[in-house]
Amino acid sequence: MGLIIETERLSRSFGDRLAVDGLALAIAPGEIFGLLGPNGAGKTTTIRMLATLLPPSGGAARVCGFDVVGAAGEVRKRIGYVMQQVSPMGYYMLTGREKTEIEAALYHVPRRQVKARAGEVLDLVGLSEDADRLVQEYSGGMQKRLDLACGLLHRPELLILDEPTLGLDVPSRHRMWDHIRSLCDQGMTVLLATNYMDEADRLCDRLTIIDHGREVVSGTPAELKEATGAPSLDDVFLRHTGHALREEAE
Amino acid sequence: MMWSQEVLALSRRWLLILLRERLNLLFSVLQPAVWLVFFAGALGGAMDPRAVGTDDYIAFAVPGIIAFTVVGNGVTAAMPLLFDKETGYLDKLLSMPIRRSSLIVSRFVFQVGMNSAQVVVILLVALVLGVRPASGPLGVLAILVATALLTLALTAAAMALACAVPSHGTFFAITGFASLPLLFMSNAFVPLSAMPGWMETVARANPLTYAIEAMRLLVLDGWSGGVPLSLGALVVASALLLAVGSWQFARQTSERIA
Ligand SMILES: Nc1ncnc2c1ncn2[C@@H]1O[C@H](COP(=O)(O)OP(=O)(O)O)[C@@H](O)[C@H]1O
Ligand SMILES: [Mg+2]
């Protein structure tokens, strides 16, 4: 079976600043793979390259077997992208269901199936009851779940989640984790960017910690803790970089 | 097929938002009619019929009011693009397997629909005020065509600007600065022949002038050779602005992948 994500020396610079520096990732089907690092480590930039939004300035990346530059269209059909931050201002005046149906049509769900498919994904994230309320009335957690639902509309092979629990309260985070876990139980491949160590520890099969755009260390959560003799992933990060993970956090 | 589904879905988003903002909708529809009554009513008495070329200033002003409305709506045409760019939703849209052109085309479709509805309201109010287009019902259709072409041109220009500016503040500063000169450097309210020479030269380079010229002939004189000529000039202007708009949009998205 081929890899879902495969990058070679993937790099991206902004001016003379290297945001991603020679990253090599190999993610197999069915994995929850964590991309960890403090704010500014280069997680979103990596994801934007994989989501065909930003051309790499060096190296190459293949998603579901397609080059992100040469076959961007094929990649887009196969990924669901849940962005780190998208202000809902542009669809405040829509209901959750309307937004979902519109995006279903944009993902080329056949016209007759749009309503049913939108209902399905809203149900999946527990928003059925609130589907006909305006998005402006949604809490932060509900908005994130709505984004997650919209990322599932076209049954993607790969789900890319950029800090899906950033800014959520504890119950909302746990709820989001449950949804992610059940998606994985159904065989979805997930790339999860986060700077929460406990999130990665709970969810990820394997992970890579990056800092300043470079790989620091990779492995399963257990391997990483064992190899460094550290009690938590926070400490793993600390031992490898000499500074605390949250240090650069806002 | 897919393309029409994309355009429809994106247009549905704006239509739903528009219908939900009822007050906004109400004022958008009423505003040009109010202008027609007050503006034309007030200026009409002060106008010299010999300079205007007709003693029916309201009929003379109808095309000007239509242009006024289309210019005003041209600014709102680019708002979704402007704000989707800033909120990040544009990125989400661009990560979907949709044609880039759908994002632009859907906005044209929506704006042409909006402006046509407003033009119909303006013509109805004008009808009540006694204005009968000399070119008849077919002329009304031609007026709608002119409106659509002008909408295309101004929407393209506004989208190009929305792509080029760093933030919405700059966008509103520039459009606020440019809207009134654009209108008054045209034959919207005063015929070209009554303008100083330099102003007439500027007005002749203004696409608004050709839309208004075509509509004014249709309202006041009926069908004449000047109509296709003016519409032709408008087509050229729209094509040019569309090219600039596409180029700017491509630039905006090429930092991303095409
Ligand atoms: N469009 C951009 N222009 C300039 N610099 C950028 C841009 N996007 C990201 N960066 C820089 O790249 C680095 C990595 O950012 P990012 O990938 O957003 O990190 P993370 O998602 O891990 O917090 C940061 O230093 C950031 O300032
Ligand atoms: Mg980020």
Coordinates of C-alpha atoms and ligand atoms in Angstrom, one line a residue:
Chain A
M1 CA 0.0 0.0 0.0
G2 CA 1.4 3.4 -0.9
L3 CA 2.0 6.2 1.5
I4 CA -0.6 8.9 2.0
I5 CA 1.9 11.7 2.6
E6 CA 5.5 11.5 1.4
T7 CA 7.8 14.5 1.5
E8 CA 11.4 14.9 0.6
R9 CA 13.5 17.8 1.8
L10 CA 10.3 19.9 1.8
S11 CA 11.2 23.5 2.4
R12 CA 9.6 26.9 2.2
S13 CA 11.1 30.3 2.8
F14 CA 9.5 33.7 3.2
G15 CA 12.1 36.2 2.1
D16 CA 15.3 35.1 3.8
R17 CA 13.4 33.4 6.6
L18 CA 13.2 29.6 6.4
A19 CA 9.8 28.5 7.8
V20 CA 10.1 24.9 6.8
D21 CA 13.6 23.4 6.3
G22 CA 14.1 20.0 4.7
L23 CA 11.2 18.1 6.2
A24 CA 10.9 14.4 5.4
L25 CA 7.5 12.9 6.3
A26 CA 6.1 9.4 5.5
I27 CA 2.6 8.8 6.6
A28 CA 0.9 5.4 6.0
P29 CA -2.9 4.9 5.4
G30 CA -4.9 4.7 8.6
E31 CA -2.4 6.5 10.8
I32 CA -3.0 9.5 13.0
F33 CA 0.2 11.3 12.5
G34 CA 1.1 14.3 14.8
L35 CA 3.0 17.3 13.6
L36 CA 4.1 18.9 16.8
G37 CA 5.9 22.1 17.6
P38 CA 5.6 25.5 19.3
N39 CA 4.0 28.4 17.6
G40 CA 6.0 29.5 14.6
A41 CA 7.6 26.1 14.2
G42 CA 6.3 25.8 10.7
K43 CA 3.3 23.5 11.1
T44 CA 0.8 25.6 9.2
T45 CA 3.3 26.3 6.5
T46 CA 3.9 22.6 6.0
I47 CA 0.2 22.0 5.9
R48 CA -0.5 24.8 3.5
M49 CA 2.0 23.2 1.1
L50 CA 0.4 19.8 1.5
A51 CA -3.1 21.3 0.9
T52 CA -1.8 22.8 -2.4
L53 CA -2.1 26.4 -1.1
L54 CA 1.5 27.3 -1.1
P55 CA 4.2 26.1 -3.5
P56 CA 7.3 24.7 -1.8
S57 CA 10.5 26.6 -2.4
G58 CA 12.5 23.4 -2.2
G59 CA 12.0 19.6 -2.2
A60 CA 8.8 17.8 -3.1
A61 CA 5.6 16.5 -1.5
R62 CA 3.2 13.8 -2.7
V63 CA -0.3 13.4 -1.2
C64 CA -2.3 10.2 -2.0
G65 CA 0.4 9.6 -4.6
F66 CA 0.0 13.0 -6.4
D67 CA 2.5 15.8 -6.5
V68 CA 1.1 18.8 -4.7
V69 CA 2.3 21.1 -7.4
G70 CA 2.0 19.1 -10.6
A71 CA -1.3 17.4 -9.7
A72 CA -2.8 19.9 -7.3
G73 CA -6.3 19.2 -8.6
E74 CA -6.1 15.5 -7.8
V75 CA -4.8 16.2 -4.3
R76 CA -7.7 18.6 -3.6
K77 CA -10.2 16.0 -4.4
R78 CA -8.7 13.7 -1.8
I79 CA -8.1 15.9 1.2
G80 CA -10.3 17.5 3.8
Y81 CA -8.6 20.6 5.3
V82 CA -9.7 22.0 8.6
M83 CA -7.9 25.3 9.0
Q84 CA -6.3 26.6 12.2
Q85 CA -8.1 29.9 12.1
V86 CA -10.9 30.9 9.8
S87 CA -13.1 33.7 11.1
P88 CA -16.7 32.7 10.5
M89 CA -17.5 36.3 9.6
G90 CA -18.0 35.3 6.0
Y91 CA -20.9 33.0 6.8
Y92 CA -22.2 34.3 10.1
M93 CA -25.6 34.9 8.5
L94 CA -25.9 31.3 7.3
T95 CA -27.1 28.4 9.3
G96 CA -24.7 25.5 9.9
R97 CA -26.8 23.4 7.5
E98 CA -26.7 26.0 4.8
K99 CA -22.9 26.4 5.0
T100 CA -22.5 22.6 4.9
E101 CA -24.8 22.2 1.9
I102 CA -23.0 24.9 0.0
E103 CA -19.6 23.3 0.7
A104 CA -21.0 19.9 -0.2
A105 CA -21.9 21.3 -3.7
L106 CA -18.5 22.9 -3.9
Y107 CA -17.0 19.4 -3.2
H108 CA -19.0 18.1 -6.1
V109 CA -21.3 15.9 -4.1
P110 CA -24.0 15.0 -6.6
R111 CA -26.9 17.5 -6.4
R112 CA -29.4 15.0 -5.3
Q113 CA -27.2 13.8 -2.4
V114 CA -26.2 17.2 -1.1
K115 CA -28.9 17.4 1.6
A116 CA -28.5 13.9 2.8
R117 CA -24.7 14.1 2.9
A118 CA -24.7 17.4 4.8
G119 CA -27.1 15.9 7.3
E120 CA -24.8 12.9 7.7
V121 CA -21.7 14.9 8.5
L122 CA -23.6 17.3 10.8
D123 CA -24.9 14.2 12.6
L124 CA -21.4 12.8 12.8
V125 CA -20.1 15.8 14.8
G126 CA -23.2 16.1 16.9
L127 CA -24.6 19.3 15.3
S128 CA -27.9 17.9 14.1
E129 CA -30.0 19.7 16.7
D130 CA -28.2 23.0 16.1
A131 CA -28.0 22.7 12.3
D132 CA -30.7 25.3 11.6
R133 CA -29.3 28.0 13.9
L134 CA -27.1 30.8 12.5
V135 CA -23.4 30.2 12.7
Q136 CA -23.1 33.5 14.6
E137 CA -24.9 31.8 17.5
Y138 CA -22.4 28.9 17.6
S139 CA -19.8 28.6 20.4
G140 CA -16.2 28.2 19.5
G141 CA -16.4 24.5 20.0
M142 CA -19.5 24.2 17.7
Q143 CA -17.8 26.3 15.0
K144 CA -14.8 23.9 15.1
R145 CA -17.0 20.9 14.9
L146 CA -18.8 22.5 11.9
D147 CA -15.4 23.0 10.2
L148 CA -14.6 19.4 10.9
A149 CA -18.0 18.3 9.4
C150 CA -17.3 20.4 6.3
G151 CA -13.9 18.7 5.9
L152 CA -15.6 15.3 5.7
L153 CA -18.2 16.1 3.0
H154 CA -16.4 14.4 0.1
R155 CA -15.2 11.4 2.1
P156 CA -11.5 12.4 1.9
E157 CA -8.7 9.9 2.0
L158 CA -6.7 12.3 4.2
L159 CA -8.0 14.7 6.9
I160 CA -5.7 17.6 7.7
L161 CA -6.4 19.2 11.1
D162 CA -4.5 22.3 12.0
E163 CA -4.7 22.8 15.8
P164 CA -8.3 21.6 16.0
T165 CA -8.7 22.3 19.7
L166 CA -6.8 25.6 19.9
G167 CA -8.7 27.9 22.3
L168 CA -11.4 25.3 23.2
D169 CA -12.5 24.6 26.7
V170 CA -11.8 21.2 28.3
P171 CA -15.2 19.5 27.5
S172 CA -15.0 20.8 23.9
R173 CA -11.5 19.5 23.5
H174 CA -12.5 16.0 24.8
R175 CA -15.5 16.0 22.5
M176 CA -13.3 16.9 19.5
W177 CA -10.8 14.1 20.4
D178 CA -13.7 11.6 20.5
H179 CA -14.7 12.6 17.0
I180 CA -11.2 12.4 15.7
R181 CA -10.7 9.0 17.3
S182 CA -13.9 7.6 15.9
L183 CA -12.9 8.8 12.4
C184 CA -9.7 6.9 12.8
D185 CA -11.5 3.8 13.9
Q186 CA -13.2 4.0 10.5
G187 CA -9.9 4.0 8.8
M188 CA -9.4 7.7 8.0
T189 CA -5.8 8.9 7.8
V190 CA -5.2 12.1 9.8
L191 CA -2.5 14.6 9.9
L192 CA -2.8 16.5 13.1
A193 CA -0.9 19.6 13.8
T194 CA -0.9 20.7 17.4
N195 CA 1.2 22.3 20.1
Y196 CA -0.6 20.4 22.9
M197 CA 1.5 17.5 24.0
D198 CA -1.3 15.7 25.8
E199 CA -3.4 15.9 22.6
A200 CA -0.7 14.2 20.6
D201 CA 0.0 11.7 23.4
R202 CA -3.7 10.6 23.4
L203 CA -4.4 10.6 19.7
C204 CA -1.3 10.0 17.6
D205 CA 0.1 6.7 16.4
R206 CA 3.3 8.4 15.4
L207 CA 4.6 11.9 15.5
T208 CA 7.3 14.3 14.5
I209 CA 8.4 17.2 16.6
I210 CA 9.6 20.2 14.6
D211 CA 11.2 23.4 15.7
H212 CA 12.4 26.3 13.4
G213 CA 11.0 24.3 10.5
R214 CA 13.3 21.3 11.1
E215 CA 12.6 17.8 12.4
V216 CA 13.8 17.4 16.0
V217 CA 12.7 13.9 16.7
S218 CA 10.2 11.3 15.4
G219 CA 8.6 8.1 16.6
T220 CA 5.6 6.7 18.5
P221 CA 4.7 8.6 21.7
A222 CA 5.9 5.6 23.7
E223 CA 9.2 5.3 21.8
L224 CA 10.0 8.9 22.3
K225 CA 9.3 8.8 26.0
E226 CA 11.3 5.6 26.5
A227 CA 14.3 6.7 24.4
T228 CA 14.7 9.9 26.3
G229 CA 13.6 8.4 29.6
A230 CA 11.2 11.3 29.9
P231 CA 7.8 11.0 31.7
S232 CA 5.9 13.1 29.2
L233 CA 6.2 14.4 25.6
D234 CA 6.8 17.9 27.0
D235 CA 9.9 16.6 28.6
V236 CA 10.9 14.8 25.4
F237 CA 10.8 18.1 23.6
L238 CA 12.6 19.9 26.4
R239 CA 15.5 17.3 26.3
H240 CA 15.9 17.5 22.5
T241 CA 15.8 21.3 22.1
G242 CA 16.9 22.6 25.4
H243 CA 13.9 24.8 25.7
A244 CA 10.3 24.3 26.9
L245 CA 7.7 23.7 24.3
R246 CA 5.3 26.4 25.4
E247 CA 8.0 28.9 25.8
E248 CA 7.3 30.5 22.4
A249 CA 3.6 30.1 22.8
E250 CA 1.5 33.2 22.8
Chain B
M1 CA -22.0 20.6 -15.1
M2 CA -19.6 20.8 -12.1
W3 CA -18.9 24.3 -13.1
S4 CA -22.5 25.4 -12.9
Q5 CA -22.9 23.6 -9.6
E6 CA -20.0 25.6 -8.2
V7 CA -21.3 28.9 -9.5
L8 CA -24.8 28.2 -8.1
A9 CA -23.5 27.1 -4.7
L10 CA -21.4 30.3 -4.3
S11 CA -24.2 32.5 -5.5
R12 CA -26.5 30.8 -3.1
R13 CA -24.2 31.9 -0.2
W14 CA -24.6 35.5 -1.2
L15 CA -28.3 35.3 -1.9
L16 CA -29.0 33.7 1.5
I17 CA -27.0 36.4 3.3
L18 CA -28.7 39.1 1.3
L19 CA -32.2 37.8 2.0
R20 CA -31.4 37.5 5.7
E21 CA -30.2 41.1 5.9
R22 CA -33.7 42.4 5.1
L23 CA -33.0 46.0 6.0
N24 CA -29.9 46.0 3.9
L25 CA -32.0 44.6 1.0
L26 CA -34.8 47.1 1.5
F27 CA -32.5 50.1 1.5
S28 CA -30.5 48.8 -1.5
V29 CA -33.7 48.6 -3.5
L30 CA -35.2 51.9 -2.4
Q31 CA -32.1 54.0 -2.6
P32 CA -31.9 54.6 -6.3
A33 CA -35.6 55.3 -6.6
V34 CA -35.3 57.9 -3.9
W35 CA -32.4 59.4 -5.7
L36 CA -34.4 59.6 -8.9
V37 CA -37.2 61.4 -7.2
F38 CA -35.2 63.9 -5.1
F39 CA -32.1 64.3 -7.1
A40 CA -33.7 64.7 -10.5
G41 CA -36.5 66.7 -9.0
A42 CA -34.2 69.2 -7.4
L43 CA -31.7 69.4 -10.3
G44 CA -34.4 69.4 -13.0
G45 CA -35.6 72.9 -12.2
A46 CA -32.1 74.3 -12.4
M47 CA -31.2 72.7 -15.7
D48 CA -31.3 74.5 -19.0
P49 CA -33.3 72.4 -21.4
R50 CA -31.1 73.6 -24.3
A51 CA -28.0 72.3 -22.6
V52 CA -29.5 69.0 -21.6
G53 CA -31.2 68.5 -25.0
T54 CA -34.6 67.7 -23.6
D55 CA -37.1 69.4 -21.2
D56 CA -37.7 66.1 -19.5
Y57 CA -34.7 66.1 -17.0
I58 CA -36.0 63.0 -15.2
A59 CA -35.8 61.0 -18.4
F60 CA -32.4 62.4 -19.0
A61 CA -31.3 61.5 -15.4
V62 CA -32.6 57.9 -15.4
P63 CA -29.4 56.5 -17.1
G64 CA -27.3 58.6 -14.7
I65 CA -29.1 57.1 -11.7
I66 CA -28.7 53.6 -13.1
A67 CA -24.9 54.3 -13.5
F68 CA -24.8 55.7 -10.0
T69 CA -26.4 52.6 -8.6
V70 CA -24.1 50.2 -10.6
V71 CA -21.0 52.2 -9.3
G72 CA -22.3 51.9 -5.8
N73 CA -22.9 48.2 -6.1
G74 CA -19.5 47.8 -7.8
V75 CA -17.9 48.5 -4.4
T76 CA -19.9 45.8 -2.6
A77 CA -19.2 43.4 -5.5
A78 CA -15.7 42.9 -4.2
M79 CA -16.5 42.7 -0.5
P80 CA -16.7 38.9 -0.3
L81 CA -13.4 38.5 -2.0
L82 CA -11.9 41.2 0.2
F83 CA -13.1 39.7 3.4
D84 CA -12.6 36.0 2.4
K85 CA -9.0 37.0 1.8
E86 CA -8.7 38.5 5.3
T87 CA -10.6 35.9 7.3
G88 CA -8.8 33.0 5.6
Y89 CA -12.0 31.5 4.1
L90 CA -10.5 32.1 0.6
D91 CA -7.8 29.5 1.6
K92 CA -10.5 27.0 2.5
L93 CA -12.2 27.6 -0.8
L94 CA -9.0 27.3 -2.7
S95 CA -8.2 24.0 -1.0
M96 CA -11.4 22.6 -2.6
P97 CA -11.4 21.0 -6.1
I98 CA -13.2 24.0 -7.7
R99 CA -12.3 26.1 -10.7
R100 CA -10.6 29.4 -9.7
S101 CA -12.9 31.1 -12.2
S102 CA -16.0 30.0 -10.4
L103 CA -15.1 32.4 -7.5
I104 CA -15.2 35.3 -10.0
V105 CA -18.0 34.2 -12.3
S106 CA -20.4 33.5 -9.4
R107 CA -19.9 37.1 -8.3
F108 CA -20.7 38.4 -11.8
V109 CA -23.8 36.3 -11.9
F110 CA -24.9 37.6 -8.5
Q111 CA -24.1 41.2 -9.2
V112 CA -25.8 41.2 -12.6
G113 CA -28.9 39.7 -11.0
M114 CA -28.9 42.3 -8.2
N115 CA -28.3 45.2 -10.6
S116 CA -30.9 44.1 -13.0
A117 CA -33.5 43.9 -10.2
Q118 CA -32.6 47.5 -9.2
V119 CA -32.8 48.8 -12.7
V120 CA -36.2 47.3 -13.1
V121 CA -37.3 49.2 -9.9
I122 CA -35.7 52.4 -11.2
L123 CA -37.5 52.1 -14.5
L124 CA -40.8 51.4 -12.8
V125 CA -40.4 54.5 -10.6
A126 CA -39.5 56.5 -13.7
L127 CA -42.6 55.1 -15.4
V128 CA -44.7 56.4 -12.5
L129 CA -43.0 59.8 -13.0
G130 CA -44.1 59.7 -16.6
V131 CA -40.9 58.5 -18.4
R132 CA -41.7 56.2 -21.3
P133 CA -38.5 54.8 -23.0
A134 CA -38.7 55.9 -26.7
S135 CA -37.3 52.5 -27.8
G136 CA -40.1 50.5 -26.3
P137 CA -40.0 47.2 -24.4
L138 CA -37.1 45.9 -26.4
G139 CA -35.3 49.0 -25.4
V140 CA -35.7 48.1 -21.8
L141 CA -34.0 44.8 -22.6
A142 CA -31.2 46.7 -24.2
I143 CA -30.9 48.9 -21.1
L144 CA -30.5 45.7 -19.0
V145 CA -27.8 44.5 -21.4
A146 CA -26.0 47.8 -21.0
T147 CA -26.4 47.5 -17.2
A148 CA -25.0 44.0 -17.3
L149 CA -21.9 45.1 -19.4
L150 CA -21.3 48.0 -17.0
T151 CA -21.7 45.7 -14.0
L152 CA -19.1 43.3 -15.6
A153 CA -16.6 46.1 -16.1
L154 CA -17.0 47.6 -12.6
T155 CA -17.1 44.3 -10.8
A156 CA -13.9 43.3 -12.6
A157 CA -12.3 46.6 -11.6
A158 CA -13.4 46.2 -8.0
M159 CA -12.2 42.6 -7.8
A160 CA -8.8 43.6 -9.3
L161 CA -8.5 46.3 -6.6
A162 CA -9.5 43.9 -3.9
C163 CA -6.7 41.5 -4.9
A164 CA -4.1 44.2 -5.2
V165 CA -4.7 46.0 -1.8
P166 CA -3.1 44.9 1.4
S167 CA -6.3 45.3 3.4
H168 CA -9.9 46.4 3.3
G169 CA -9.0 49.8 4.7
T170 CA -7.0 50.7 1.6
F171 CA -9.8 49.3 -0.6
F172 CA -12.4 51.6 0.9
A173 CA -10.1 54.6 0.9
I174 CA -9.5 54.1 -2.8
T175 CA -13.1 53.4 -3.8
G176 CA -14.4 56.2 -1.6
F177 CA -12.0 58.5 -3.3
A178 CA -12.7 57.3 -6.9
S179 CA -16.5 56.8 -6.9
L180 CA -17.7 60.4 -7.2
P181 CA -15.1 61.6 -9.7
L182 CA -15.9 58.5 -11.7
L183 CA -19.5 59.6 -11.8
F184 CA -19.0 63.3 -12.3
M185 CA -16.3 62.8 -15.0
S186 CA -19.0 61.2 -17.1
N187 CA -22.2 62.3 -18.8
A188 CA -24.3 60.9 -15.9
F189 CA -25.9 64.2 -15.0
V190 CA -24.6 66.7 -17.5
P191 CA -24.2 66.2 -21.3
L192 CA -20.6 66.0 -22.6
S193 CA -21.3 69.1 -24.8
A194 CA -21.9 71.2 -21.6
M195 CA -18.5 70.3 -20.1
P196 CA -15.2 72.1 -20.3
G197 CA -12.9 70.6 -22.9
W198 CA -10.5 68.8 -20.6
M199 CA -13.4 67.3 -18.7
E200 CA -15.0 66.1 -21.9
T201 CA -11.7 64.4 -22.8
V202 CA -11.6 62.6 -19.5
A203 CA -15.3 61.6 -19.7
R204 CA -14.7 60.1 -23.1
A205 CA -12.2 57.7 -21.6
N206 CA -14.7 56.7 -18.9
P207 CA -16.6 53.5 -19.6
L208 CA -19.5 54.9 -17.7
T209 CA -20.0 57.5 -20.4
Y210 CA -20.7 54.8 -23.1
A211 CA -23.2 52.9 -20.9
I212 CA -25.0 56.1 -20.1
E213 CA -24.9 57.2 -23.8
A214 CA -26.5 54.0 -25.0
M215 CA -29.1 54.1 -22.3
R216 CA -29.9 57.7 -22.8
L217 CA -30.4 57.2 -26.6
L218 CA -32.7 54.3 -25.8
V219 CA -34.8 56.4 -23.3
L220 CA -34.9 59.7 -25.2
D221 CA -34.5 59.0 -28.9
G222 CA -35.3 55.4 -29.5
W223 CA -33.1 53.1 -31.6
S224 CA -30.3 54.8 -33.4
G225 CA -26.8 54.0 -34.8
G226 CA -25.3 55.5 -31.6
V227 CA -26.7 52.6 -29.5
P228 CA -24.6 49.7 -31.0
L229 CA -21.6 52.1 -31.2
S230 CA -21.7 52.9 -27.5
L231 CA -22.5 49.3 -26.5
G232 CA -19.5 48.3 -28.6
A233 CA -17.2 50.7 -26.7
L234 CA -18.6 49.3 -23.5
V235 CA -17.8 45.7 -24.6
V236 CA -14.2 46.8 -25.3
A237 CA -13.9 48.5 -21.9
S238 CA -15.4 45.5 -20.1
A239 CA -13.0 43.1 -21.8
L240 CA -10.1 45.2 -20.8
L241 CA -11.1 45.4 -17.2
L242 CA -11.9 41.7 -17.1
A243 CA -8.4 41.0 -18.4
V244 CA -6.9 43.2 -15.6
G245 CA -9.2 41.5 -13.1
S246 CA -8.2 38.0 -14.1
W247 CA -4.5 38.9 -14.1
Q248 CA -4.8 40.4 -10.6
F249 CA -6.7 37.4 -9.3
A250 CA -4.1 35.0 -10.8
R251 CA -1.4 37.0 -9.1
Q252 CA -3.3 36.8 -5.8
T253 CA -3.6 33.0 -6.1
S254 CA -0.2 32.2 -7.5
E255 CA 1.5 32.8 -4.2
R256 CA -0.7 29.9 -3.7
I257 CA -0.8 27.2 -6.4
A258 CA -2.9 27.9 -9.5
Ligands
LIG1 N1 2.8 34.3 4.5 C1 3.9 34.4 5.3 N2 4.8 35.4 5.1 C2 5.9 35.5 5.9 N3 6.2 34.7 6.9 C3 5.4 33.7 7.2 C4 4.2 33.5 6.4 N4 3.5 32.4 6.9 C5 4.3 32.0 7.9 N5 5.4 32.7 8.1 C6 6.4 32.6 9.1 O1 6.8 31.2 9.0 C7 7.1 30.7 10.3 C8 6.2 29.5 10.6 O2 4.9 29.8 10.7 P1 3.7 28.8 10.8 O3 3.9 27.7 9.8 O4 2.4 29.5 10.8 O5 4.0 28.1 12.3 P2 3.0 27.3 13.2 O6 1.8 26.9 12.4 O7 3.9 26.1 13.6 O8 2.7 28.1 14.4 C9 6.8 31.8 11.3 O9 8.0 32.4 11.7 C10 5.9 32.8 10.5 O10 6.1 34.1 10.9
MG2 MG -0.1 27.2 12.8

